[in-house]
Short mmCIF file of N, CA and C in Angstrom, two decimals:
data_model
loop_
_atom_site.label_atom_id
_atom_site.label_comp_id
_atom_site.label_asym_id
_atom_site.label_seq_id
_atom_site.Cartn_x
_atom_site.Cartn_y
_atom_site.Cartn_z
N MET I 1 69.07 141.60 50.47
CA MET I 1 69.48 139.97 49.59
C MET I 1 68.00 139.51 50.04
N LYS I 2 67.39 139.23 49.30
CA LYS I 2 66.25 138.95 49.34
C LYS I 2 66.91 137.09 49.60
N HIS I 3 66.10 136.43 50.50
CA HIS I 3 66.23 135.04 50.72
C HIS I 3 64.89 134.23 50.48
N THR I 4 65.44 133.28 49.51
CA THR I 4 64.20 132.56 48.38
C THR I 4 64.59 130.99 49.23
N SER I 5 63.27 130.37 49.90
CA SER I 5 63.26 129.09 50.10
C SER I 5 63.43 127.92 49.18
N PRO I 6 64.11 127.34 49.54
CA PRO I 6 64.15 125.87 48.04
C PRO I 6 62.95 125.66 48.13
N PRO I 7 62.88 124.78 46.42
CA PRO I 7 61.91 124.39 46.22
C PRO I 7 61.23 123.21 47.19
N TYR I 8 61.74 122.42 48.38
CA TYR I 8 61.01 121.43 48.27
C TYR I 8 62.16 121.84 50.06
N SER I 9 61.18 122.15 51.31
CA SER I 9 61.99 122.54 52.25
C SER I 9 61.90 120.93 52.65
N ILE I 10 62.65 120.33 54.00
CA ILE I 10 62.21 119.43 54.86
C ILE I 10 61.13 119.13 54.95
N ALA I 11 60.20 120.13 55.60
CA ALA I 11 58.86 120.18 55.67
C ALA I 11 57.72 120.31 54.77
N SER I 12 57.92 120.45 53.78
CA SER I 12 57.23 120.33 52.51
C SER I 12 57.80 119.08 52.03
N CYS I 13 58.78 118.62 51.67
CA CYS I 13 58.58 117.06 51.31
C CYS I 13 58.48 116.11 51.93
N TRP I 14 58.14 115.77 53.70
CA TRP I 14 57.80 115.25 54.75
C TRP I 14 56.58 115.49 54.37
N MET I 15 56.15 116.28 54.41
CA MET I 15 54.50 116.57 54.36
C MET I 15 53.89 116.15 53.13
N HIS I 16 54.37 116.04 51.85
CA HIS I 16 53.99 115.71 50.84
C HIS I 16 53.92 114.06 50.04
N LEU I 17 55.16 113.73 51.00
CA LEU I 17 55.60 112.12 50.48
C LEU I 17 54.65 111.62 51.82
N SER I 18 54.46 112.30 52.83
CA SER I 18 53.41 111.19 53.99
C SER I 18 52.14 111.38 53.28
N TYR I 19 51.97 113.03 53.03
CA TYR I 19 50.13 112.40 52.09
C TYR I 19 50.33 111.59 50.95
N ILE I 20 51.11 111.56 49.97
CA ILE I 20 51.25 110.64 48.99
C ILE I 20 51.10 108.80 49.56
N ILE I 21 51.73 108.42 50.57
CA ILE I 21 52.15 107.39 51.08
C ILE I 21 50.33 106.86 51.62
N PHE I 22 49.84 108.18 51.97
CA PHE I 22 48.59 107.86 53.29
C PHE I 22 47.56 107.54 51.71
N LEU I 23 48.10 108.26 50.94
CA LEU I 23 46.54 108.13 49.50
C LEU I 23 47.04 106.40 49.11
N PHE I 24 48.03 105.98 48.80
CA PHE I 24 48.26 104.38 48.25
C PHE I 24 48.88 103.49 48.85
N CYS I 25 49.38 103.65 50.23
CA CYS I 25 50.01 102.76 50.95
C CYS I 25 48.85 102.47 52.16
N VAL I 26 48.00 102.45 52.18
CA VAL I 26 46.70 101.90 52.75
C VAL I 26 46.64 100.41 53.62
N PRO I 27 46.40 99.88 52.80
CA PRO I 27 46.37 98.33 53.73
C PRO I 27 47.70 98.29 54.40
N ALA I 28 47.59 98.12 55.23
CA ALA I 28 49.12 97.99 56.55
C ALA I 28 49.56 96.54 56.43
N TYR I 29 50.43 96.13 57.36
CA TYR I 29 50.60 95.00 57.59
C TYR I 29 49.95 93.62 57.64
N GLY I 30 49.91 92.49 56.85
CA GLY I 30 49.09 91.16 56.95
C GLY I 30 47.85 91.46 56.22
N ALA I 31 47.98 92.70 55.64
CA ALA I 31 47.04 92.92 54.68
C ALA I 31 46.54 91.99 53.65
N GLU I 32 45.36 92.38 52.80
CA GLU I 32 45.17 91.45 51.24
C GLU I 32 46.06 91.32 50.48
N ARG I 33 46.34 91.12 49.63
CA ARG I 33 46.86 91.01 48.09
C ARG I 33 46.65 92.16 47.98
N ILE I 34 47.91 92.98 47.06
CA ILE I 34 47.70 93.69 46.68
C ILE I 34 46.86 94.13 44.75
N ASP I 35 45.71 94.94 44.84
CA ASP I 35 45.06 94.87 43.79
C ASP I 35 45.12 95.59 42.83
N GLY I 36 46.19 96.55 43.03
CA GLY I 36 46.12 97.37 42.49
C GLY I 36 46.25 99.17 42.75
N PHE I 37 45.61 100.14 42.14
CA PHE I 37 45.92 101.62 42.62
C PHE I 37 44.86 102.11 42.65
N ARG I 38 44.46 102.78 43.63
CA ARG I 38 43.19 103.74 43.32
C ARG I 38 41.92 102.87 42.76
N ASP I 39 41.47 103.41 41.50
CA ASP I 39 40.23 102.59 40.81
C ASP I 39 41.28 101.56 39.73
N LEU I 40 42.94 101.36 39.22
CA LEU I 40 43.26 101.03 38.41
C LEU I 40 43.40 99.92 39.04
N LYS I 41 42.55 98.26 38.78
CA LYS I 41 42.91 96.75 39.52
C LYS I 41 43.11 96.40 38.25
N PHE I 42 44.90 95.76 38.70
CA PHE I 42 45.52 94.28 37.72
C PHE I 42 44.09 93.07 37.04
N GLY I 43 44.54 93.35 35.93
CA GLY I 43 43.43 92.46 35.36
C GLY I 43 42.16 92.83 33.93
N MET I 44 41.96 94.74 34.60
CA MET I 44 41.70 94.99 33.78
C MET I 44 41.68 95.53 32.09
N SER I 45 41.09 95.32 31.52
CA SER I 45 41.23 95.50 29.90
C SER I 45 41.93 96.95 29.71
N GLN I 46 42.35 97.23 28.43
CA GLN I 46 42.49 98.37 28.17
C GLN I 46 41.45 99.64 27.86
N GLU I 47 40.10 98.50 27.24
CA GLU I 47 39.30 99.59 27.17
C GLU I 47 38.44 100.34 28.45
N GLU I 48 38.78 99.27 29.78
CA GLU I 48 38.34 99.29 30.80
C GLU I 48 38.91 100.61 31.45
N VAL I 49 40.23 100.89 31.05
CA VAL I 49 41.25 101.79 31.70
C VAL I 49 40.79 103.34 31.37
N LYS I 50 40.54 102.93 29.86
CA LYS I 50 40.35 104.37 28.82
C LYS I 50 39.27 104.68 29.35
N LYS I 51 38.35 104.45 29.81
CA LYS I 51 36.93 105.10 30.12
C LYS I 51 37.78 106.02 31.54
N PHE I 52 38.18 105.75 32.43
CA PHE I 52 38.61 106.80 33.33
C PHE I 52 39.30 108.55 32.84
N GLU I 53 38.51 109.11 33.45
CA GLU I 53 38.84 110.77 33.17
C GLU I 53 40.36 110.81 33.32
N SER I 54 40.77 109.80 34.39
CA SER I 54 42.45 110.68 35.00
C SER I 54 43.42 109.90 33.92
N CYS I 55 42.91 108.90 33.02
CA CYS I 55 43.63 108.03 31.65
C CYS I 55 43.17 109.23 30.53
N SER I 56 44.62 109.27 29.51
CA SER I 56 44.42 109.78 28.46
C SER I 56 44.72 108.90 27.65
N THR I 57 45.24 107.43 27.89
CA THR I 57 44.62 106.70 26.80
C THR I 57 45.21 105.10 27.78
N ALA I 58 45.32 104.19 27.37
CA ALA I 58 45.48 102.93 28.11
C ALA I 58 46.69 102.80 28.68
N HIS I 59 47.45 103.29 28.43
CA HIS I 59 48.77 103.44 28.83
C HIS I 59 49.34 104.50 29.83
N GLU I 60 48.34 105.79 29.91
CA GLU I 60 49.03 106.52 30.18
C GLU I 60 47.62 107.68 31.64
N CYS I 61 48.72 107.71 32.42
CA CYS I 61 47.36 108.19 33.78
C CYS I 61 47.55 109.85 34.09
N LEU I 62 47.04 110.14 34.77
CA LEU I 62 47.65 111.42 35.78
C LEU I 62 47.13 111.67 36.58
N TYR I 63 47.05 111.86 37.82
CA TYR I 63 46.96 111.60 39.20
C TYR I 63 47.07 112.80 40.11
N ASP I 64 46.24 113.65 40.76
CA ASP I 64 46.79 114.22 41.38
C ASP I 64 47.11 113.53 43.24
N LEU I 65 48.16 113.89 43.20
CA LEU I 65 48.90 113.28 44.74
C LEU I 65 49.52 114.89 45.57
N SER I 66 48.30 114.79 46.49
CA SER I 66 49.14 115.51 47.47
C SER I 66 49.85 117.18 46.20
N GLY I 67 48.69 117.62 45.41
CA GLY I 67 49.04 118.83 45.11
C GLY I 67 49.64 118.78 44.02
N LYS I 68 50.29 117.46 43.58
CA LYS I 68 51.22 117.49 42.87
C LYS I 68 50.85 116.23 41.46
N ILE I 69 50.80 117.02 40.36
CA ILE I 69 50.21 115.58 39.19
C ILE I 69 51.37 114.68 39.17
N ARG I 70 50.69 113.40 39.16
CA ARG I 70 52.12 112.58 39.03
C ARG I 70 51.61 111.78 37.50
N TYR I 71 52.77 111.25 36.51
CA TYR I 71 52.14 110.59 35.65
C TYR I 71 52.58 109.12 36.30
N LEU I 72 51.44 108.14 35.64
CA LEU I 72 51.18 106.57 35.78
C LEU I 72 51.38 105.69 34.48
N HIS I 73 52.47 105.28 34.55
CA HIS I 73 52.50 103.92 32.91
C HIS I 73 51.60 102.98 33.28
N LEU I 74 51.29 102.52 32.82
CA LEU I 74 50.70 101.51 32.84
C LEU I 74 51.17 100.36 31.72
N SER I 75 50.68 98.59 32.00
CA SER I 75 51.60 97.67 31.28
C SER I 75 50.85 96.96 31.51
N TYR I 76 50.26 95.99 30.37
CA TYR I 76 49.49 94.98 29.54
C TYR I 76 50.06 93.71 29.39
N ASP I 77 49.33 92.81 29.77
CA ASP I 77 50.11 91.60 29.61
C ASP I 77 48.72 90.58 28.94
N LYS I 78 49.44 89.36 27.98
CA LYS I 78 48.10 88.76 27.55
C LYS I 78 48.19 87.94 28.53
N LYS I 79 47.47 87.13 28.65
CA LYS I 79 46.15 85.69 29.47
C LYS I 79 46.78 84.91 28.00
N THR I 80 47.29 83.67 28.67
CA THR I 80 47.21 82.61 27.56
C THR I 80 46.76 81.23 28.13
N SER I 81 45.81 80.20 27.10
CA SER I 81 45.41 79.25 28.20
C SER I 81 46.50 77.92 28.11
N ALA I 82 46.24 76.85 29.71
CA ALA I 82 47.50 76.51 29.88
C ALA I 82 47.33 75.68 28.90
N SER I 83 46.87 75.64 27.68
CA SER I 83 46.65 73.96 26.53
C SER I 83 47.96 74.33 25.68
N ASP I 84 47.58 75.73 25.03
CA ASP I 84 48.50 76.78 24.55
C ASP I 84 48.42 77.66 24.27
N SER I 85 49.99 78.21 23.65
CA SER I 85 50.74 79.39 24.23
C SER I 85 49.97 81.08 23.31
N GLN I 86 48.68 80.55 22.56
CA GLN I 86 48.08 81.83 21.96
C GLN I 86 46.53 82.77 23.26
N PRO I 87 47.08 83.79 22.78
CA PRO I 87 46.32 84.74 24.12
C PRO I 87 44.93 84.41 23.82
N SER I 88 43.97 84.01 25.02
CA SER I 88 43.09 83.63 24.86
C SER I 88 41.99 85.18 25.33
N GLU I 89 42.75 85.48 25.82
CA GLU I 89 41.55 86.95 26.21
C GLU I 89 42.52 88.45 25.97
N PRO I 90 41.86 89.70 26.53
CA PRO I 90 42.63 90.74 25.26
C PRO I 90 43.51 91.36 27.02
N PRO I 91 44.39 92.15 26.12
CA PRO I 91 45.85 91.95 27.13
C PRO I 91 44.85 93.06 28.47
N GLN I 92 46.03 92.75 29.85
CA GLN I 92 44.92 92.78 30.87
C GLN I 92 46.65 93.64 31.80
N LEU I 93 45.67 94.66 32.52
CA LEU I 93 46.63 95.39 33.15
C LEU I 93 47.47 94.45 34.76
N VAL I 94 48.80 94.55 34.25
CA VAL I 94 49.73 93.92 35.25
C VAL I 94 50.55 94.65 35.89
N LYS I 95 50.49 95.93 35.69
CA LYS I 95 52.03 96.87 36.31
C LYS I 95 51.10 98.28 36.45
N ILE I 96 51.72 99.00 37.20
CA ILE I 96 51.15 100.51 37.74
C ILE I 96 52.36 100.89 38.11
N THR I 97 53.36 101.89 37.49
CA THR I 97 54.43 102.66 37.44
C THR I 97 54.09 104.14 37.40
N ILE I 98 54.01 104.88 39.01
CA ILE I 98 54.12 105.95 39.47
C ILE I 98 55.83 106.79 39.58
N ASP I 99 55.52 108.01 39.08
CA ASP I 99 56.86 108.62 38.75
C ASP I 99 56.90 109.72 39.79
N MET I 100 57.70 109.48 40.89
CA MET I 100 58.03 110.07 42.06
C MET I 100 58.37 111.59 41.36
N GLY I 101 59.15 111.44 40.47
CA GLY I 101 60.13 113.10 40.12
C GLY I 101 61.91 112.51 40.38
N GLN I 102 62.20 113.43 40.23
CA GLN I 102 63.71 113.57 40.62
C GLN I 102 63.88 112.80 42.06
N TYR I 103 65.05 112.34 42.00
CA TYR I 103 65.81 111.50 43.19
C TYR I 103 66.67 112.37 44.40
N SER I 104 66.22 112.52 45.13
CA SER I 104 66.92 113.30 46.40
C SER I 104 66.95 112.49 47.61
N ASP I 105 68.23 112.90 48.20
CA ASP I 105 68.25 111.71 49.34
C ASP I 105 67.54 111.45 50.75
N MET I 106 67.23 112.82 50.73
CA MET I 106 65.90 112.72 52.10
C MET I 106 65.01 112.60 51.43
N CYS I 107 64.15 112.78 50.36
CA CYS I 107 62.94 112.57 49.80
C CYS I 107 62.72 111.03 50.15
N HIS I 108 64.01 110.24 49.31
CA HIS I 108 64.35 108.74 49.16
C HIS I 108 63.62 108.13 51.07
N GLN I 109 64.69 108.83 52.12
CA GLN I 109 64.73 108.05 52.71
C GLN I 109 63.46 108.18 53.96
N GLN I 110 62.83 109.42 53.56
CA GLN I 110 61.95 109.67 53.64
C GLN I 110 60.75 108.12 53.76
N LEU I 111 60.60 108.42 51.78
CA LEU I 111 59.38 107.38 51.71
C LEU I 111 59.75 106.19 51.52
N GLN I 112 61.04 105.84 51.97
CA GLN I 112 61.24 104.48 52.26
C GLN I 112 61.02 103.81 54.26
N LYS I 113 60.85 105.12 54.56
CA LYS I 113 60.13 105.02 56.07
C LYS I 113 58.92 104.96 56.21
N MET I 114 58.58 105.92 55.45
CA MET I 114 56.59 106.02 55.31
C MET I 114 56.23 104.68 54.52
N MET I 115 56.58 104.09 53.27
CA MET I 115 56.53 102.95 53.11
C MET I 115 56.82 101.73 54.11
N ALA I 116 57.65 101.71 54.66
CA ALA I 116 57.82 100.39 55.56
C ALA I 116 56.90 100.74 57.11
N ASP I 117 56.17 102.40 57.15
CA ASP I 117 54.84 101.94 58.10
C ASP I 117 53.91 101.18 57.37
N SER I 118 53.73 101.14 56.42
CA SER I 118 52.52 100.94 55.95
C SER I 118 52.56 99.16 55.24
N TYR I 119 54.12 99.07 54.89
CA TYR I 119 54.18 97.35 54.13
C TYR I 119 55.19 97.33 54.45
N ARG I 120 55.05 95.22 54.47
CA ARG I 120 56.63 95.06 55.04
C ARG I 120 57.60 94.83 53.81
N LEU I 121 59.02 96.02 54.24
CA LEU I 121 60.06 95.32 53.65
C LEU I 121 60.62 94.04 53.45
N THR I 122 60.10 93.26 52.44
CA THR I 122 60.39 91.94 52.03
C THR I 122 61.93 91.71 51.69
N HIS I 123 61.98 92.93 50.49
CA HIS I 123 63.40 92.62 49.65
C HIS I 123 64.50 94.01 49.85
N ASP I 124 65.00 93.86 50.27
CA ASP I 124 66.37 95.01 50.30
C ASP I 124 67.59 94.68 49.72
N PHE I 125 68.22 95.88 49.14
CA PHE I 125 69.39 95.64 48.13
C PHE I 125 70.43 95.23 49.35
N THR I 126 71.35 94.56 48.54
CA THR I 126 72.85 94.21 49.73
C THR I 126 73.82 95.44 49.78
N ASP I 127 74.82 95.39 50.26
CA ASP I 127 75.57 96.32 50.44
C ASP I 127 76.87 95.90 49.11
N GLU I 128 76.40 94.70 48.41
CA GLU I 128 77.42 94.12 46.98
C GLU I 128 76.31 94.87 46.08
N ILE I 129 75.15 95.00 45.91
CA ILE I 129 74.05 96.26 45.23
C ILE I 129 74.52 97.26 45.14
N MET I 130 74.43 97.85 46.34
CA MET I 130 74.77 99.38 46.56
C MET I 130 76.16 99.64 45.87
N LYS I 131 77.08 98.65 46.06
CA LYS I 131 78.57 99.20 45.91
C LYS I 131 78.59 99.30 44.21
N ALA I 132 77.81 98.08 43.74
CA ALA I 132 77.51 98.74 41.92
C ALA I 132 76.80 99.53 41.33
N PHE I 133 75.54 99.80 42.25
CA PHE I 133 74.91 100.97 42.32
C PHE I 133 75.90 102.63 41.86
N ILE I 134 76.39 102.57 42.99
CA ILE I 134 77.62 103.38 43.48
C ILE I 134 78.50 103.38 42.60
N ASP I 135 79.23 102.31 41.61
CA ASP I 135 79.94 102.51 40.98
C ASP I 135 79.70 102.16 39.12
N LYS I 136 78.56 102.57 38.92
CA LYS I 136 77.83 102.77 37.82
C LYS I 136 77.57 101.55 37.37
N GLU I 137 77.90 100.25 38.07
CA GLU I 137 77.42 98.86 37.33
C GLU I 137 76.38 98.71 36.90
N LEU I 138 75.15 99.01 37.26
CA LEU I 138 73.71 98.83 38.26
C LEU I 138 73.28 100.25 37.58
N GLN I 139 72.08 99.88 37.14
CA GLN I 139 71.58 101.45 36.87
C GLN I 139 70.54 101.56 37.78
N GLU I 140 70.36 100.43 38.50
CA GLU I 140 68.75 100.68 39.56
C GLU I 140 68.67 99.89 40.75
N LEU I 141 68.46 100.78 41.80
CA LEU I 141 68.57 100.09 42.62
C LEU I 141 67.31 99.75 43.33
N LYS I 142 66.88 98.74 43.44
CA LYS I 142 65.43 98.37 44.03
C LYS I 142 64.98 97.61 45.52
N ALA I 143 63.79 97.91 45.86
CA ALA I 143 63.71 97.50 47.43
C ALA I 143 61.91 97.10 46.77
N GLY I 144 61.65 95.95 47.38
CA GLY I 144 60.38 95.35 47.13
C GLY I 144 59.91 95.00 48.69
N TYR I 145 58.68 95.71 48.91
CA TYR I 145 57.78 94.96 49.71
C TYR I 145 56.47 94.56 49.15
N GLU I 146 55.83 93.71 50.57
CA GLU I 146 55.06 92.67 50.66
C GLU I 146 55.54 92.07 49.41
N ASP I 147 55.92 91.01 49.91
CA ASP I 147 56.81 89.69 49.07
C ASP I 147 56.83 90.73 47.60
N GLY I 148 57.47 91.65 46.90
CA GLY I 148 57.81 92.66 45.90
C GLY I 148 56.21 92.95 45.25
N GLN I 149 55.28 93.11 45.76
CA GLN I 149 54.07 93.26 45.18
C GLN I 149 54.08 95.36 44.82
N ILE I 150 54.87 95.12 45.48
CA ILE I 150 54.95 97.44 45.53
C ILE I 150 57.06 97.07 45.13
N VAL I 151 57.21 97.74 44.36
CA VAL I 151 58.59 98.38 44.68
C VAL I 151 59.04 99.58 44.58
N LEU I 152 59.84 99.97 44.99
CA LEU I 152 60.83 101.06 45.20
C LEU I 152 62.00 101.41 44.42
N VAL I 153 61.98 101.90 43.31
CA VAL I 153 62.81 102.08 42.68
C VAL I 153 62.97 103.23 42.30
N VAL I 154 64.84 103.61 42.20
CA VAL I 154 65.84 104.64 41.98
C VAL I 154 66.30 104.44 40.75
N THR I 155 66.68 105.25 39.79
CA THR I 155 66.82 104.87 38.50
C THR I 155 67.79 106.20 38.21
N ARG I 156 68.84 105.79 38.01
CA ARG I 156 69.99 106.48 37.07
C ARG I 156 70.09 106.55 35.73
N ARG I 157 69.43 107.77 35.21
CA ARG I 157 69.17 108.48 33.74
C ARG I 157 70.76 108.20 33.34
N GLN I 158 70.79 108.76 31.80
CA GLN I 158 71.93 108.51 30.66
C GLN I 158 72.63 109.76 31.45
N PHE I 159 72.46 110.88 31.90
CA PHE I 159 73.25 111.98 32.05
C PHE I 159 73.20 112.04 33.54
N GLY I 160 73.20 111.07 34.46
CA GLY I 160 73.61 111.12 35.64
C GLY I 160 72.52 111.24 36.76
N ASN I 161 71.30 112.29 36.17
CA ASN I 161 70.60 112.36 37.27
C ASN I 161 69.83 111.12 37.29
N MET I 162 69.10 111.15 39.03
CA MET I 162 68.39 110.06 39.03
C MET I 162 66.66 110.29 38.97
N THR I 163 65.74 109.22 39.52
CA THR I 163 64.35 109.43 39.37
C THR I 163 64.18 108.52 40.41
N LEU I 164 63.04 108.49 40.96
CA LEU I 164 62.20 107.54 42.43
C LEU I 164 60.63 107.16 41.66
N LYS I 165 60.89 106.06 41.90
CA LYS I 165 59.29 105.27 41.47
C LYS I 165 58.90 104.00 41.80
N VAL I 166 57.80 104.38 42.39
CA VAL I 166 57.06 103.38 43.20
C VAL I 166 56.15 102.58 42.36
N VAL I 167 56.59 101.41 42.30
CA VAL I 167 55.83 100.33 41.11
C VAL I 167 54.44 98.88 41.74
N TYR I 168 53.60 99.48 41.36
CA TYR I 168 52.44 98.36 41.79
C TYR I 168 52.40 97.14 40.48
N GLN I 169 52.92 95.86 41.04
CA GLN I 169 52.10 94.54 40.48
C GLN I 169 51.57 93.42 40.88
N ASN I 170 51.20 92.75 39.82
CA ASN I 170 50.20 91.91 39.87
C ASN I 170 51.60 90.59 40.30
N SER I 171 50.76 89.95 41.13
CA SER I 171 51.63 88.69 41.90
C SER I 171 52.84 88.11 40.84
N ARG I 172 51.87 87.89 39.76
CA ARG I 172 53.45 87.16 38.48
C ARG I 172 53.93 87.80 38.33
N LEU I 173 54.13 89.01 38.24
CA LEU I 173 55.63 89.92 38.22
C LEU I 173 56.00 90.50 39.50
N ALA I 174 55.59 90.09 40.48
CA ALA I 174 56.03 89.74 41.78
C ALA I 174 57.18 88.73 41.71
N GLU I 175 56.62 87.54 41.35
CA GLU I 175 57.03 86.28 41.80
C GLU I 175 58.43 86.20 41.41
N GLU I 176 58.19 87.02 39.76
CA GLU I 176 59.54 87.64 39.17
C GLU I 176 60.67 88.52 39.55
N PHE I 177 59.84 89.06 39.96
CA PHE I 177 61.06 90.02 40.79
C PHE I 177 62.00 89.48 42.66
N VAL I 178 60.72 88.62 42.89
CA VAL I 178 61.22 87.60 43.83
C VAL I 178 62.42 86.82 43.59
N ARG I 179 62.30 86.31 42.27
CA ARG I 179 63.38 85.42 41.88
C ARG I 179 64.93 86.14 41.18
N GLN I 180 64.42 87.41 40.54
CA GLN I 180 65.61 88.16 40.08
C GLN I 180 66.17 88.46 41.10
N VAL I 181 65.53 89.02 42.47
CA VAL I 181 66.87 89.53 43.38
C VAL I 181 66.73 88.86 44.26
N GLN I 182 66.82 87.33 44.03
CA GLN I 182 67.82 86.57 45.02
C GLN I 182 68.83 85.69 44.09
N THR I 183 68.98 86.11 42.62
CA THR I 183 69.69 85.65 41.89
C THR I 183 71.14 86.47 42.41
N PRO I 184 72.55 85.79 42.26
CA PRO I 184 73.61 86.54 43.04
C PRO I 184 73.78 87.51 41.94
N LEU I 185 74.82 88.94 42.06
CA LEU I 185 74.89 89.81 41.05
C LEU I 185 75.58 89.70 40.40
N SER I 186 76.21 88.59 40.70
CA SER I 186 77.31 88.23 39.27
C SER I 186 76.70 87.49 38.58
N ALA I 187 75.49 86.73 38.81
CA ALA I 187 74.81 85.71 37.84
C ALA I 187 74.36 86.65 36.95
N THR I 188 74.15 88.33 36.93
CA THR I 188 73.13 88.90 36.24
C THR I 188 73.77 89.53 34.83
N PRO I 189 73.44 89.51 34.19
CA PRO I 189 74.17 90.13 32.40
C PRO I 189 75.19 91.28 32.92
#
């Protein structure tokens, strides 16, 4: 009988995740505000982003992280002037979502540990939220780092499988995240 290794052994998963974390979790405790991911910086226009070789459109980029191609989804928002609600500038990059692939307990725990080694965990989910997720009342679990500037997200898909994502977001979205996680579970729709 031929023995085959699983696609991801514990060692390969650990090595893969540690390299990924090293690549994009480099400011440590007390570091400056998060300004984006690699060459993608918050405030960039769609035209600036489209110039990068790694981005096929203003909303989609592919990055090689530890020998695996990872999909990045980019979100934009229009700045408005204080005097009126009309956009005063073209849309600017506000959020970068990195798809880390299918969820596994082992990889999630290792990713949590490595992120905690590089960033301050500032918003973890409660037992009540974990129970709601297990009972399928919630579709996402979110842990916030550096006051919500980076969020580790576990999402349950429609057919039951789950994915892992790491979200980098500008300070306005980070503040919004903090407000949402401080809202009691019973108050959410």
